[in-house]
Amino acid sequence: MNKQQKIRSFADLEYITGRCKRILTLLSGGLDSSYVLSELAKYEHCEIIALTIDMGEGVEREDLANIAGHFGARSIVIDGRESLPGRRYCQPCAVMRNTWGCTRSVPLCPGR
């Protein structure tokens, strides 16, 4: 597996975690991202950072910290409204985000 390949299986995940000391994953607090976090927690030699980007939907920081802490990860919440000024979700992106949460890449469409 090279740097340009995506992680598509647990074997790929194991390969990557065997070669790094720190992993960043996205955490929405939902079932999918929490499951990914639980799988990453199995690799105890890696520091896990669970990142949440708050786009103004009312993120429960304490809940996210509890979920991350349960799996030995550090929770970081970034205010996306400040980090990504002048951008908002276009309709297809908003639908994708509501459907898939933070476990998929979600494009931001400037100025729509």
PDB file of N, CA and C in Angstrom:
ATOM      1  N   MET A   1       0.845  -1.190   0.000  1.00  0.00           N
ATOM      2  CA  MET A   1       0.000   0.000   0.000  1.00  0.00           C
ATOM      3  C   MET A   1       0.882   1.241   0.000  1.00  0.00           C
ATOM      4  N   ASN A   2       0.643   2.165  -0.920  1.00  0.00           N
ATOM      5  CA  ASN A   2       1.407   3.407  -0.940  1.00  0.00           C
ATOM      6  C   ASN A   2       0.556   4.557  -0.423  1.00  0.00           C
ATOM      7  N   LYS A   3       1.144   5.743  -0.350  1.00  0.00           N
ATOM      8  CA  LYS A   3       0.463   6.895   0.254  1.00  0.00           C
ATOM      9  C   LYS A   3      -0.782   7.324  -0.517  1.00  0.00           C
ATOM     10  N   GLN A   4      -0.896   6.951  -1.783  1.00  0.00           N
ATOM     11  CA  GLN A   4      -2.019   7.404  -2.589  1.00  0.00           C
ATOM     12  C   GLN A   4      -3.209   6.460  -2.542  1.00  0.00           C
ATOM     13  N   GLN A   5      -3.084   5.326  -1.895  1.00  0.00           N
ATOM     14  CA  GLN A   5      -4.193   4.390  -1.807  1.00  0.00           C
ATOM     15  C   GLN A   5      -5.079   4.724  -0.615  1.00  0.00           C
ATOM     16  N   LYS A   6      -6.337   4.389  -0.733  1.00  0.00           N
ATOM     17  CA  LYS A   6      -7.287   4.603   0.348  1.00  0.00           C
ATOM     18  C   LYS A   6      -7.322   3.378   1.248  1.00  0.00           C
ATOM     19  N   ILE A   7      -7.731   3.582   2.483  1.00  0.00           N
ATOM     20  CA  ILE A   7      -7.930   2.467   3.400  1.00  0.00           C
ATOM     21  C   ILE A   7      -9.296   1.874   3.078  1.00  0.00           C
ATOM     22  N   ARG A   8      -9.289   0.629   2.607  1.00  0.00           N
ATOM     23  CA  ARG A   8     -10.525  -0.023   2.178  1.00  0.00           C
ATOM     24  C   ARG A   8     -10.840  -1.288   2.970  1.00  0.00           C
ATOM     25  N   SER A   9      -9.960  -1.658   3.879  1.00  0.00           N
ATOM     26  CA  SER A   9     -10.192  -2.889   4.640  1.00  0.00           C
ATOM     27  C   SER A   9      -9.470  -2.796   5.979  1.00  0.00           C
ATOM     28  N   PHE A  10      -9.792  -3.728   6.868  1.00  0.00           N
ATOM     29  CA  PHE A  10      -9.090  -3.773   8.144  1.00  0.00           C
ATOM     30  C   PHE A  10      -7.630  -4.153   7.946  1.00  0.00           C
ATOM     31  N   ALA A  11      -7.326  -4.917   6.894  1.00  0.00           N
ATOM     32  CA  ALA A  11      -5.930  -5.254   6.594  1.00  0.00           C
ATOM     33  C   ALA A  11      -5.150  -3.991   6.232  1.00  0.00           C
ATOM     34  N   ASP A  12      -5.758  -3.101   5.450  1.00  0.00           N
ATOM     35  CA  ASP A  12      -5.120  -1.823   5.122  1.00  0.00           C
ATOM     36  C   ASP A  12      -4.905  -0.996   6.381  1.00  0.00           C
ATOM     37  N   LEU A  13      -5.903  -0.993   7.252  1.00  0.00           N
ATOM     38  CA  LEU A  13      -5.807  -0.247   8.505  1.00  0.00           C
ATOM     39  C   LEU A  13      -4.669  -0.782   9.370  1.00  0.00           C
ATOM     40  N   GLU A  14      -4.556  -2.090   9.450  1.00  0.00           N
ATOM     41  CA  GLU A  14      -3.485  -2.703  10.233  1.00  0.00           C
ATOM     42  C   GLU A  14      -2.117  -2.358   9.649  1.00  0.00           C
ATOM     43  N   TYR A  15      -2.018  -2.351   8.329  1.00  0.00           N
ATOM     44  CA  TYR A  15      -0.770  -1.991   7.655  1.00  0.00           C
ATOM     45  C   TYR A  15      -0.355  -0.561   8.016  1.00  0.00           C
ATOM     46  N   ILE A  16      -1.301   0.351   7.926  1.00  0.00           N
ATOM     47  CA  ILE A  16      -1.019   1.766   8.219  1.00  0.00           C
ATOM     48  C   ILE A  16      -0.641   1.960   9.684  1.00  0.00           C
ATOM     49  N   THR A  17      -1.409   1.385  10.592  1.00  0.00           N
ATOM     50  CA  THR A  17      -1.146   1.601  12.018  1.00  0.00           C
ATOM     51  C   THR A  17       0.170   0.978  12.458  1.00  0.00           C
ATOM     52  N   GLY A  18       0.641   0.002  11.719  1.00  0.00           N
ATOM     53  CA  GLY A  18       1.934  -0.591  12.040  1.00  0.00           C
ATOM     54  C   GLY A  18       3.102   0.306  11.684  1.00  0.00           C
ATOM     55  N   ARG A  19       2.838   1.390  10.963  1.00  0.00           N
ATOM     56  CA  ARG A  19       3.901   2.269  10.491  1.00  0.00           C
ATOM     57  C   ARG A  19       3.752   3.711  10.959  1.00  0.00           C
ATOM     58  N   CYS A  20       2.912   3.939  11.951  1.00  0.00           N
ATOM     59  CA  CYS A  20       2.742   5.303  12.445  1.00  0.00           C
ATOM     60  C   CYS A  20       2.565   5.300  13.953  1.00  0.00           C
ATOM     61  N   LYS A  21       2.755   6.463  14.539  1.00  0.00           N
ATOM     62  CA  LYS A  21       2.601   6.612  15.986  1.00  0.00           C
ATOM     63  C   LYS A  21       1.358   7.407  16.350  1.00  0.00           C
ATOM     64  N   ARG A  22       0.777   8.089  15.371  1.00  0.00           N
ATOM     65  CA  ARG A  22      -0.367   8.968  15.641  1.00  0.00           C
ATOM     66  C   ARG A  22      -1.379   8.842  14.503  1.00  0.00           C
ATOM     67  N   ILE A  23      -2.649   8.754  14.877  1.00  0.00           N
ATOM     68  CA  ILE A  23      -3.725   8.634  13.890  1.00  0.00           C
ATOM     69  C   ILE A  23      -4.765   9.711  14.164  1.00  0.00           C
ATOM     70  N   LEU A  24      -5.202  10.381  13.104  1.00  0.00           N
ATOM     71  CA  LEU A  24      -6.286  11.352  13.181  1.00  0.00           C
ATOM     72  C   LEU A  24      -7.503  10.740  12.501  1.00  0.00           C
ATOM     73  N   THR A  25      -8.619  10.717  13.207  1.00  0.00           N
ATOM     74  CA  THR A  25      -9.868  10.231  12.625  1.00  0.00           C
ATOM     75  C   THR A  25     -10.968  11.241  12.902  1.00  0.00           C
ATOM     76  N   LEU A  26     -11.978  11.239  12.059  1.00  0.00           N
ATOM     77  CA  LEU A  26     -13.109  12.138  12.253  1.00  0.00           C
ATOM     78  C   LEU A  26     -14.143  11.471  13.143  1.00  0.00           C
ATOM     79  N   LEU A  27     -14.731  12.253  14.042  1.00  0.00           N
ATOM     80  CA  LEU A  27     -15.723  11.732  14.981  1.00  0.00           C
ATOM     81  C   LEU A  27     -16.948  12.634  14.988  1.00  0.00           C
ATOM     82  N   SER A  28     -18.097  12.066  14.595  1.00  0.00           N
ATOM     83  CA  SER A  28     -19.361  12.809  14.671  1.00  0.00           C
ATOM     84  C   SER A  28     -20.091  12.488  15.969  1.00  0.00           C
ATOM     85  N   GLY A  29     -19.734  11.356  16.570  1.00  0.00           N
ATOM     86  CA  GLY A  29     -20.436  10.890  17.756  1.00  0.00           C
ATOM     87  C   GLY A  29     -21.484   9.848  17.425  1.00  0.00           C
ATOM     88  N   GLY A  30     -21.684   9.607  16.135  1.00  0.00           N
ATOM     89  CA  GLY A  30     -22.645   8.596  15.702  1.00  0.00           C
ATOM     90  C   GLY A  30     -22.040   7.197  15.710  1.00  0.00           C
ATOM     91  N   LEU A  31     -22.846   6.248  15.323  1.00  0.00           N
ATOM     92  CA  LEU A  31     -22.449   4.843  15.365  1.00  0.00           C
ATOM     93  C   LEU A  31     -21.252   4.546  14.463  1.00  0.00           C
ATOM     94  N   ASP A  32     -21.273   5.038  13.219  1.00  0.00           N
ATOM     95  CA  ASP A  32     -20.205   4.710  12.272  1.00  0.00           C
ATOM     96  C   ASP A  32     -18.847   5.227  12.722  1.00  0.00           C
ATOM     97  N   SER A  33     -18.775   6.508  13.063  1.00  0.00           N
ATOM     98  CA  SER A  33     -17.477   7.064  13.453  1.00  0.00           C
ATOM     99  C   SER A  33     -17.020   6.514  14.798  1.00  0.00           C
ATOM    100  N   SER A  34     -17.957   6.196  15.686  1.00  0.00           N
ATOM    101  CA  SER A  34     -17.591   5.585  16.972  1.00  0.00           C
ATOM    102  C   SER A  34     -17.047   4.172  16.763  1.00  0.00           C
ATOM    103  N   TYR A  35     -17.616   3.442  15.807  1.00  0.00           N
ATOM    104  CA  TYR A  35     -17.117   2.099  15.494  1.00  0.00           C
ATOM    105  C   TYR A  35     -15.692   2.165  14.943  1.00  0.00           C
ATOM    106  N   VAL A  36     -15.448   3.101  14.031  1.00  0.00           N
ATOM    107  CA  VAL A  36     -14.092   3.266  13.498  1.00  0.00           C
ATOM    108  C   VAL A  36     -13.130   3.569  14.638  1.00  0.00           C
ATOM    109  N   LEU A  37     -13.531   4.427  15.553  1.00  0.00           N
ATOM    110  CA  LEU A  37     -12.699   4.760  16.706  1.00  0.00           C
ATOM    111  C   LEU A  37     -12.427   3.521  17.558  1.00  0.00           C
ATOM    112  N   SER A  38     -13.435   2.676  17.747  1.00  0.00           N
ATOM    113  CA  SER A  38     -13.236   1.455  18.540  1.00  0.00           C
ATOM    114  C   SER A  38     -12.249   0.512  17.867  1.00  0.00           C
ATOM    115  N   GLU A  39     -12.271   0.453  16.544  1.00  0.00           N
ATOM    116  CA  GLU A  39     -11.307  -0.386  15.815  1.00  0.00           C
ATOM    117  C   GLU A  39      -9.895   0.182  15.935  1.00  0.00           C
ATOM    118  N   LEU A  40      -9.764   1.497  15.833  1.00  0.00           N
ATOM    119  CA  LEU A  40      -8.446   2.126  15.967  1.00  0.00           C
ATOM    120  C   LEU A  40      -7.875   1.925  17.365  1.00  0.00           C
ATOM    121  N   ALA A  41      -8.739   1.873  18.367  1.00  0.00           N
ATOM    122  CA  ALA A  41      -8.286   1.713  19.756  1.00  0.00           C
ATOM    123  C   ALA A  41      -7.573   0.383  19.976  1.00  0.00           C
ATOM    124  N   LYS A  42      -7.774  -0.566  19.094  1.00  0.00           N
ATOM    125  CA  LYS A  42      -7.103  -1.865  19.213  1.00  0.00           C
ATOM    126  C   LYS A  42      -5.598  -1.751  18.990  1.00  0.00           C
ATOM    127  N   TYR A  43      -5.173  -0.683  18.337  1.00  0.00           N
ATOM    128  CA  TYR A  43      -3.757  -0.469  18.055  1.00  0.00           C
ATOM    129  C   TYR A  43      -3.194   0.445  19.138  1.00  0.00           C
ATOM    130  N   GLU A  44      -2.869  -0.144  20.267  1.00  0.00           N
ATOM    131  CA  GLU A  44      -2.503   0.616  21.467  1.00  0.00           C
ATOM    132  C   GLU A  44      -1.205   1.401  21.327  1.00  0.00           C
ATOM    133  N   HIS A  45      -0.381   1.066  20.362  1.00  0.00           N
ATOM    134  CA  HIS A  45       0.887   1.777  20.194  1.00  0.00           C
ATOM    135  C   HIS A  45       0.697   3.127  19.492  1.00  0.00           C
ATOM    136  N   CYS A  46      -0.506   3.404  18.993  1.00  0.00           N
ATOM    137  CA  CYS A  46      -0.773   4.655  18.279  1.00  0.00           C
ATOM    138  C   CYS A  46      -1.559   5.631  19.156  1.00  0.00           C
ATOM    139  N   GLU A  47      -1.163   6.885  19.111  1.00  0.00           N
ATOM    140  CA  GLU A  47      -1.967   7.944  19.734  1.00  0.00           C
ATOM    141  C   GLU A  47      -3.121   8.250  18.780  1.00  0.00           C
ATOM    142  N   ILE A  48      -4.332   8.262  19.298  1.00  0.00           N
ATOM    143  CA  ILE A  48      -5.503   8.512  18.458  1.00  0.00           C
ATOM    144  C   ILE A  48      -6.078   9.880  18.798  1.00  0.00           C
ATOM    145  N   ILE A  49      -6.296  10.676  17.761  1.00  0.00           N
ATOM    146  CA  ILE A  49      -6.913  11.987  17.908  1.00  0.00           C
ATOM    147  C   ILE A  49      -8.233  11.949  17.151  1.00  0.00           C
ATOM    148  N   ALA A  50      -9.330  12.244  17.847  1.00  0.00           N
ATOM    149  CA  ALA A  50     -10.668  12.241  17.254  1.00  0.00           C
ATOM    150  C   ALA A  50     -11.082  13.687  16.993  1.00  0.00           C
ATOM    151  N   LEU A  51     -11.185  14.045  15.726  1.00  0.00           N
ATOM    152  CA  LEU A  51     -11.472  15.414  15.318  1.00  0.00           C
ATOM    153  C   LEU A  51     -12.933  15.566  14.915  1.00  0.00           C
ATOM    154  N   THR A  52     -13.556  16.625  15.433  1.00  0.00           N
ATOM    155  CA  THR A  52     -14.919  16.988  15.055  1.00  0.00           C
ATOM    156  C   THR A  52     -14.893  18.418  14.548  1.00  0.00           C
ATOM    157  N   ILE A  53     -15.553  18.661  13.429  1.00  0.00           N
ATOM    158  CA  ILE A  53     -15.663  20.014  12.888  1.00  0.00           C
ATOM    159  C   ILE A  53     -17.101  20.473  13.095  1.00  0.00           C
ATOM    160  N   ASP A  54     -17.271  21.494  13.922  1.00  0.00           N
ATOM    161  CA  ASP A  54     -18.592  22.038  14.243  1.00  0.00           C
ATOM    162  C   ASP A  54     -18.955  23.098  13.209  1.00  0.00           C
ATOM    163  N   MET A  55     -19.968  22.802  12.408  1.00  0.00           N
ATOM    164  CA  MET A  55     -20.424  23.760  11.401  1.00  0.00           C
ATOM    165  C   MET A  55     -21.676  24.499  11.877  1.00  0.00           C
ATOM    166  N   GLY A  56     -21.856  24.554  13.208  1.00  0.00           N
ATOM    167  CA  GLY A  56     -22.970  25.294  13.775  1.00  0.00           C
ATOM    168  C   GLY A  56     -24.186  24.443  14.092  1.00  0.00           C
ATOM    169  N   GLU A  57     -23.992  23.135  14.139  1.00  0.00           N
ATOM    170  CA  GLU A  57     -25.119  22.236  14.387  1.00  0.00           C
ATOM    171  C   GLU A  57     -25.325  21.935  15.860  1.00  0.00           C
ATOM    172  N   GLY A  58     -24.558  22.532  16.738  1.00  0.00           N
ATOM    173  CA  GLY A  58     -24.713  22.271  18.160  1.00  0.00           C
ATOM    174  C   GLY A  58     -24.023  20.996  18.602  1.00  0.00           C
ATOM    175  N   VAL A  59     -22.738  20.978  18.521  1.00  0.00           N
ATOM    176  CA  VAL A  59     -21.934  19.812  18.902  1.00  0.00           C
ATOM    177  C   VAL A  59     -21.871  19.697  20.424  1.00  0.00           C
ATOM    178  N   GLU A  60     -22.096  18.500  20.938  1.00  0.00           N
ATOM    179  CA  GLU A  60     -22.011  18.234  22.376  1.00  0.00           C
ATOM    180  C   GLU A  60     -20.579  17.832  22.719  1.00  0.00           C
ATOM    181  N   ARG A  61     -19.765  18.808  23.080  1.00  0.00           N
ATOM    182  CA  ARG A  61     -18.342  18.569  23.332  1.00  0.00           C
ATOM    183  C   ARG A  61     -18.099  17.540  24.430  1.00  0.00           C
ATOM    184  N   GLU A  62     -18.896  17.590  25.491  1.00  0.00           N
ATOM    185  CA  GLU A  62     -18.699  16.648  26.597  1.00  0.00           C
ATOM    186  C   GLU A  62     -18.977  15.212  26.148  1.00  0.00           C
ATOM    187  N   ASP A  63     -20.032  15.028  25.360  1.00  0.00           N
ATOM    188  CA  ASP A  63     -20.344  13.688  24.846  1.00  0.00           C
ATOM    189  C   ASP A  63     -19.222  13.169  23.952  1.00  0.00           C
ATOM    190  N   LEU A  64     -18.717  14.036  23.076  1.00  0.00           N
ATOM    191  CA  LEU A  64     -17.622  13.635  22.192  1.00  0.00           C
ATOM    192  C   LEU A  64     -16.374  13.278  22.993  1.00  0.00           C
ATOM    193  N   ALA A  65     -16.075  14.078  24.017  1.00  0.00           N
ATOM    194  CA  ALA A  65     -14.911  13.799  24.868  1.00  0.00           C
ATOM    195  C   ALA A  65     -15.081  12.468  25.595  1.00  0.00           C
ATOM    196  N   ASN A  66     -16.305  12.165  26.034  1.00  0.00           N
ATOM    197  CA  ASN A  66     -16.562  10.889  26.710  1.00  0.00           C
ATOM    198  C   ASN A  66     -16.387   9.705  25.768  1.00  0.00           C
ATOM    199  N   ILE A  67     -16.899   9.828  24.542  1.00  0.00           N
ATOM    200  CA  ILE A  67     -16.745   8.746  23.560  1.00  0.00           C
ATOM    201  C   ILE A  67     -15.272   8.540  23.245  1.00  0.00           C
ATOM    202  N   ALA A  68     -14.572   9.632  22.945  1.00  0.00           N
ATOM    203  CA  ALA A  68     -13.145   9.530  22.621  1.00  0.00           C
ATOM    204  C   ALA A  68     -12.369   8.959  23.800  1.00  0.00           C
ATOM    205  N   GLY A  69     -12.634   9.464  24.995  1.00  0.00           N
ATOM    206  CA  GLY A  69     -11.931   8.999  26.189  1.00  0.00           C
ATOM    207  C   GLY A  69     -12.153   7.527  26.464  1.00  0.00           C
ATOM    208  N   HIS A  70     -13.356   7.043  26.185  1.00  0.00           N
ATOM    209  CA  HIS A  70     -13.665   5.620  26.381  1.00  0.00           C
ATOM    210  C   HIS A  70     -12.726   4.736  25.561  1.00  0.00           C
ATOM    211  N   PHE A  71     -12.316   5.230  24.406  1.00  0.00           N
ATOM    212  CA  PHE A  71     -11.432   4.465  23.531  1.00  0.00           C
ATOM    213  C   PHE A  71      -9.979   4.929  23.616  1.00  0.00           C
ATOM    214  N   GLY A  72      -9.670   5.740  24.620  1.00  0.00           N
ATOM    215  CA  GLY A  72      -8.293   6.180  24.819  1.00  0.00           C
ATOM    216  C   GLY A  72      -7.824   7.227  23.831  1.00  0.00           C
ATOM    217  N   ALA A  73      -8.759   7.938  23.228  1.00  0.00           N
ATOM    218  CA  ALA A  73      -8.417   8.963  22.241  1.00  0.00           C
ATOM    219  C   ALA A  73      -8.600  10.354  22.830  1.00  0.00           C
ATOM    220  N   ARG A  74      -7.962  11.313  22.197  1.00  0.00           N
ATOM    221  CA  ARG A  74      -8.110  12.716  22.573  1.00  0.00           C
ATOM    222  C   ARG A  74      -9.115  13.358  21.618  1.00  0.00           C
ATOM    223  N   SER A  75     -10.070  14.091  22.159  1.00  0.00           N
ATOM    224  CA  SER A  75     -11.097  14.748  21.352  1.00  0.00           C
ATOM    225  C   SER A  75     -10.712  16.200  21.092  1.00  0.00           C
ATOM    226  N   ILE A  76     -10.805  16.596  19.832  1.00  0.00           N
ATOM    227  CA  ILE A  76     -10.582  17.991  19.441  1.00  0.00           C
ATOM    228  C   ILE A  76     -11.791  18.436  18.627  1.00  0.00           C
ATOM    229  N   VAL A  77     -12.365  19.584  18.994  1.00  0.00           N
ATOM    230  CA  VAL A  77     -13.485  20.151  18.242  1.00  0.00           C
ATOM    231  C   VAL A  77     -13.020  21.474  17.657  1.00  0.00           C
ATOM    232  N   ILE A  78     -13.184  21.610  16.354  1.00  0.00           N
ATOM    233  CA  ILE A  78     -12.812  22.839  15.651  1.00  0.00           C
ATOM    234  C   ILE A  78     -14.092  23.535  15.210  1.00  0.00           C
ATOM    235  N   ASP A  79     -14.158  24.843  15.420  1.00  0.00           N
ATOM    236  CA  ASP A  79     -15.296  25.624  14.950  1.00  0.00           C
ATOM    237  C   ASP A  79     -15.102  25.874  13.459  1.00  0.00           C
ATOM    238  N   GLY A  80     -15.797  25.117  12.635  1.00  0.00           N
ATOM    239  CA  GLY A  80     -15.664  25.231  11.188  1.00  0.00           C
ATOM    240  C   GLY A  80     -16.159  26.545  10.639  1.00  0.00           C
ATOM    241  N   ARG A  81     -17.028  27.206  11.367  1.00  0.00           N
ATOM    242  CA  ARG A  81     -17.519  28.511  10.909  1.00  0.00           C
ATOM    243  C   ARG A  81     -16.397  29.531  10.926  1.00  0.00           C
ATOM    244  N   GLU A  82     -15.456  29.390  11.860  1.00  0.00           N
ATOM    245  CA  GLU A  82     -14.315  30.301  11.921  1.00  0.00           C
ATOM    246  C   GLU A  82     -13.177  29.808  11.041  1.00  0.00           C
ATOM    247  N   SER A  83     -12.974  28.486  10.992  1.00  0.00           N
ATOM    248  CA  SER A  83     -11.873  27.914  10.227  1.00  0.00           C
ATOM    249  C   SER A  83     -12.121  27.972   8.729  1.00  0.00           C
ATOM    250  N   LEU A  84     -13.388  27.963   8.320  1.00  0.00           N
ATOM    251  CA  LEU A  84     -13.758  27.953   6.910  1.00  0.00           C
ATOM    252  C   LEU A  84     -14.683  29.126   6.604  1.00  0.00           C
ATOM    253  N   PRO A  85     -14.199  30.376   6.803  1.00  0.00           N
ATOM    254  CA  PRO A  85     -15.071  31.540   6.621  1.00  0.00           C
ATOM    255  C   PRO A  85     -15.544  31.667   5.178  1.00  0.00           C
ATOM    256  N   GLY A  86     -16.772  32.118   5.026  1.00  0.00           N
ATOM    257  CA  GLY A  86     -17.311  32.361   3.696  1.00  0.00           C
ATOM    258  C   GLY A  86     -17.740  31.110   2.958  1.00  0.00           C
ATOM    259  N   ARG A  87     -17.728  29.971   3.638  1.00  0.00           N
ATOM    260  CA  ARG A  87     -18.132  28.727   2.979  1.00  0.00           C
ATOM    261  C   ARG A  87     -19.343  28.160   3.700  1.00  0.00           C
ATOM    262  N   ARG A  88     -20.180  27.524   2.936  1.00  0.00           N
ATOM    263  CA  ARG A  88     -21.315  26.819   3.520  1.00  0.00           C
ATOM    264  C   ARG A  88     -21.605  25.610   2.642  1.00  0.00           C
ATOM    265  N   TYR A  89     -22.377  24.696   3.160  1.00  0.00           N
ATOM    266  CA  TYR A  89     -22.711  23.499   2.399  1.00  0.00           C
ATOM    267  C   TYR A  89     -23.678  23.838   1.274  1.00  0.00           C
ATOM    268  N   CYS A  90     -23.417  23.324   0.089  1.00  0.00           N
ATOM    269  CA  CYS A  90     -24.442  23.378  -0.950  1.00  0.00           C
ATOM    270  C   CYS A  90     -25.429  22.250  -0.657  1.00  0.00           C
ATOM    271  N   GLN A  91     -26.577  22.240  -1.295  1.00  0.00           N
ATOM    272  CA  GLN A  91     -27.614  21.262  -0.965  1.00  0.00           C
ATOM    273  C   GLN A  91     -27.137  19.811  -1.078  1.00  0.00           C
ATOM    274  N   PRO A  92     -26.483  19.388  -2.178  1.00  0.00           N
ATOM    275  CA  PRO A  92     -26.036  17.988  -2.234  1.00  0.00           C
ATOM    276  C   PRO A  92     -25.041  17.645  -1.127  1.00  0.00           C
ATOM    277  N   CYS A  93     -24.181  18.596  -0.776  1.00  0.00           N
ATOM    278  CA  CYS A  93     -23.202  18.347   0.285  1.00  0.00           C
ATOM    279  C   CYS A  93     -23.901  18.213   1.633  1.00  0.00           C
ATOM    280  N   ALA A  94     -24.899  19.046   1.867  1.00  0.00           N
ATOM    281  CA  ALA A  94     -25.626  18.978   3.136  1.00  0.00           C
ATOM    282  C   ALA A  94     -26.367  17.655   3.251  1.00  0.00           C
ATOM    283  N   VAL A  95     -26.955  17.206   2.160  1.00  0.00           N
ATOM    284  CA  VAL A  95     -27.652  15.919   2.179  1.00  0.00           C
ATOM    285  C   VAL A  95     -26.662  14.803   2.460  1.00  0.00           C
ATOM    286  N   MET A  96     -25.503  14.836   1.789  1.00  0.00           N
ATOM    287  CA  MET A  96     -24.483  13.807   2.003  1.00  0.00           C
ATOM    288  C   MET A  96     -24.008  13.829   3.448  1.00  0.00           C
ATOM    289  N   ARG A  97     -23.820  15.007   4.010  1.00  0.00           N
ATOM    290  CA  ARG A  97     -23.348  15.088   5.380  1.00  0.00           C
ATOM    291  C   ARG A  97     -24.388  14.518   6.338  1.00  0.00           C
ATOM    292  N   ASN A  98     -25.632  14.852   6.121  1.00  0.00           N
ATOM    293  CA  ASN A  98     -26.678  14.332   6.999  1.00  0.00           C
ATOM    294  C   ASN A  98     -26.827  12.824   6.866  1.00  0.00           C
ATOM    295  N   THR A  99     -26.554  12.297   5.690  1.00  0.00           N
ATOM    296  CA  THR A  99     -26.671  10.860   5.459  1.00  0.00           C
ATOM    297  C   THR A  99     -25.456  10.104   5.967  1.00  0.00           C
ATOM    298  N   TRP A 100     -24.287  10.641   5.727  1.00  0.00           N
ATOM    299  CA  TRP A 100     -23.059   9.892   5.989  1.00  0.00           C
ATOM    300  C   TRP A 100     -22.300  10.362   7.210  1.00  0.00           C
ATOM    301  N   GLY A 101     -22.622  11.499   7.791  1.00  0.00           N
ATOM    302  CA  GLY A 101     -21.898  11.986   8.960  1.00  0.00           C
ATOM    303  C   GLY A 101     -20.448  12.272   8.643  1.00  0.00           C
ATOM    304  N   CYS A 102     -19.621  12.181   9.642  1.00  0.00           N
ATOM    305  CA  CYS A 102     -18.207  12.521   9.483  1.00  0.00           C
ATOM    306  C   CYS A 102     -17.363  11.338   9.025  1.00  0.00           C
ATOM    307  N   THR A 103     -17.962  10.242   8.657  1.00  0.00           N
ATOM    308  CA  THR A 103     -17.179   9.087   8.251  1.00  0.00           C
ATOM    309  C   THR A 103     -16.840   9.114   6.772  1.00  0.00           C
ATOM    310  N   ARG A 104     -17.329  10.098   6.043  1.00  0.00           N
ATOM    311  CA  ARG A 104     -17.006  10.258   4.631  1.00  0.00           C
ATOM    312  C   ARG A 104     -16.489  11.665   4.411  1.00  0.00           C
ATOM    313  N   SER A 105     -15.715  11.828   3.342  1.00  0.00           N
ATOM    314  CA  SER A 105     -15.288  13.168   2.966  1.00  0.00           C
ATOM    315  C   SER A 105     -16.498  13.942   2.478  1.00  0.00           C
ATOM    316  N   VAL A 106     -16.600  15.163   2.932  1.00  0.00           N
ATOM    317  CA  VAL A 106     -17.723  16.000   2.520  1.00  0.00           C
ATOM    318  C   VAL A 106     -17.161  17.265   1.899  1.00  0.00           C
ATOM    319  N   PRO A 107     -17.395  17.485   0.604  1.00  0.00           N
ATOM    320  CA  PRO A 107     -16.867  18.694  -0.025  1.00  0.00           C
ATOM    321  C   PRO A 107     -17.616  19.928   0.451  1.00  0.00           C
ATOM    322  N   LEU A 108     -16.910  21.017   0.543  1.00  0.00           N
ATOM    323  CA  LEU A 108     -17.537  22.305   0.837  1.00  0.00           C
ATOM    324  C   LEU A 108     -17.597  23.081  -0.461  1.00  0.00           C
ATOM    325  N   CYS A 109     -18.724  23.635  -0.760  1.00  0.00           N
ATOM    326  CA  CYS A 109     -18.915  24.353  -2.009  1.00  0.00           C
ATOM    327  C   CYS A 109     -18.921  25.848  -1.721  1.00  0.00           C
ATOM    328  N   PRO A 110     -17.852  26.569  -2.076  1.00  0.00           N
ATOM    329  CA  PRO A 110     -17.778  27.992  -1.744  1.00  0.00           C
ATOM    330  C   PRO A 110     -18.842  28.812  -2.463  1.00  0.00           C
ATOM    331  N   GLY A 111     -19.428  29.721  -1.707  1.00  0.00           N
ATOM    332  CA  GLY A 111     -20.293  30.735  -2.272  1.00  0.00           C
ATOM    333  C   GLY A 111     -21.603  30.265  -2.872  1.00  0.00           C
ATOM    334  N   ARG A 112     -22.053  29.093  -2.546  1.00  0.00           N
ATOM    335  CA  ARG A 112     -23.337  28.631  -3.105  1.00  0.00           C
ATOM    336  C   ARG A 112     -24.449  28.881  -2.135  1.00  0.00           C
TER     337      ARG A 112
END
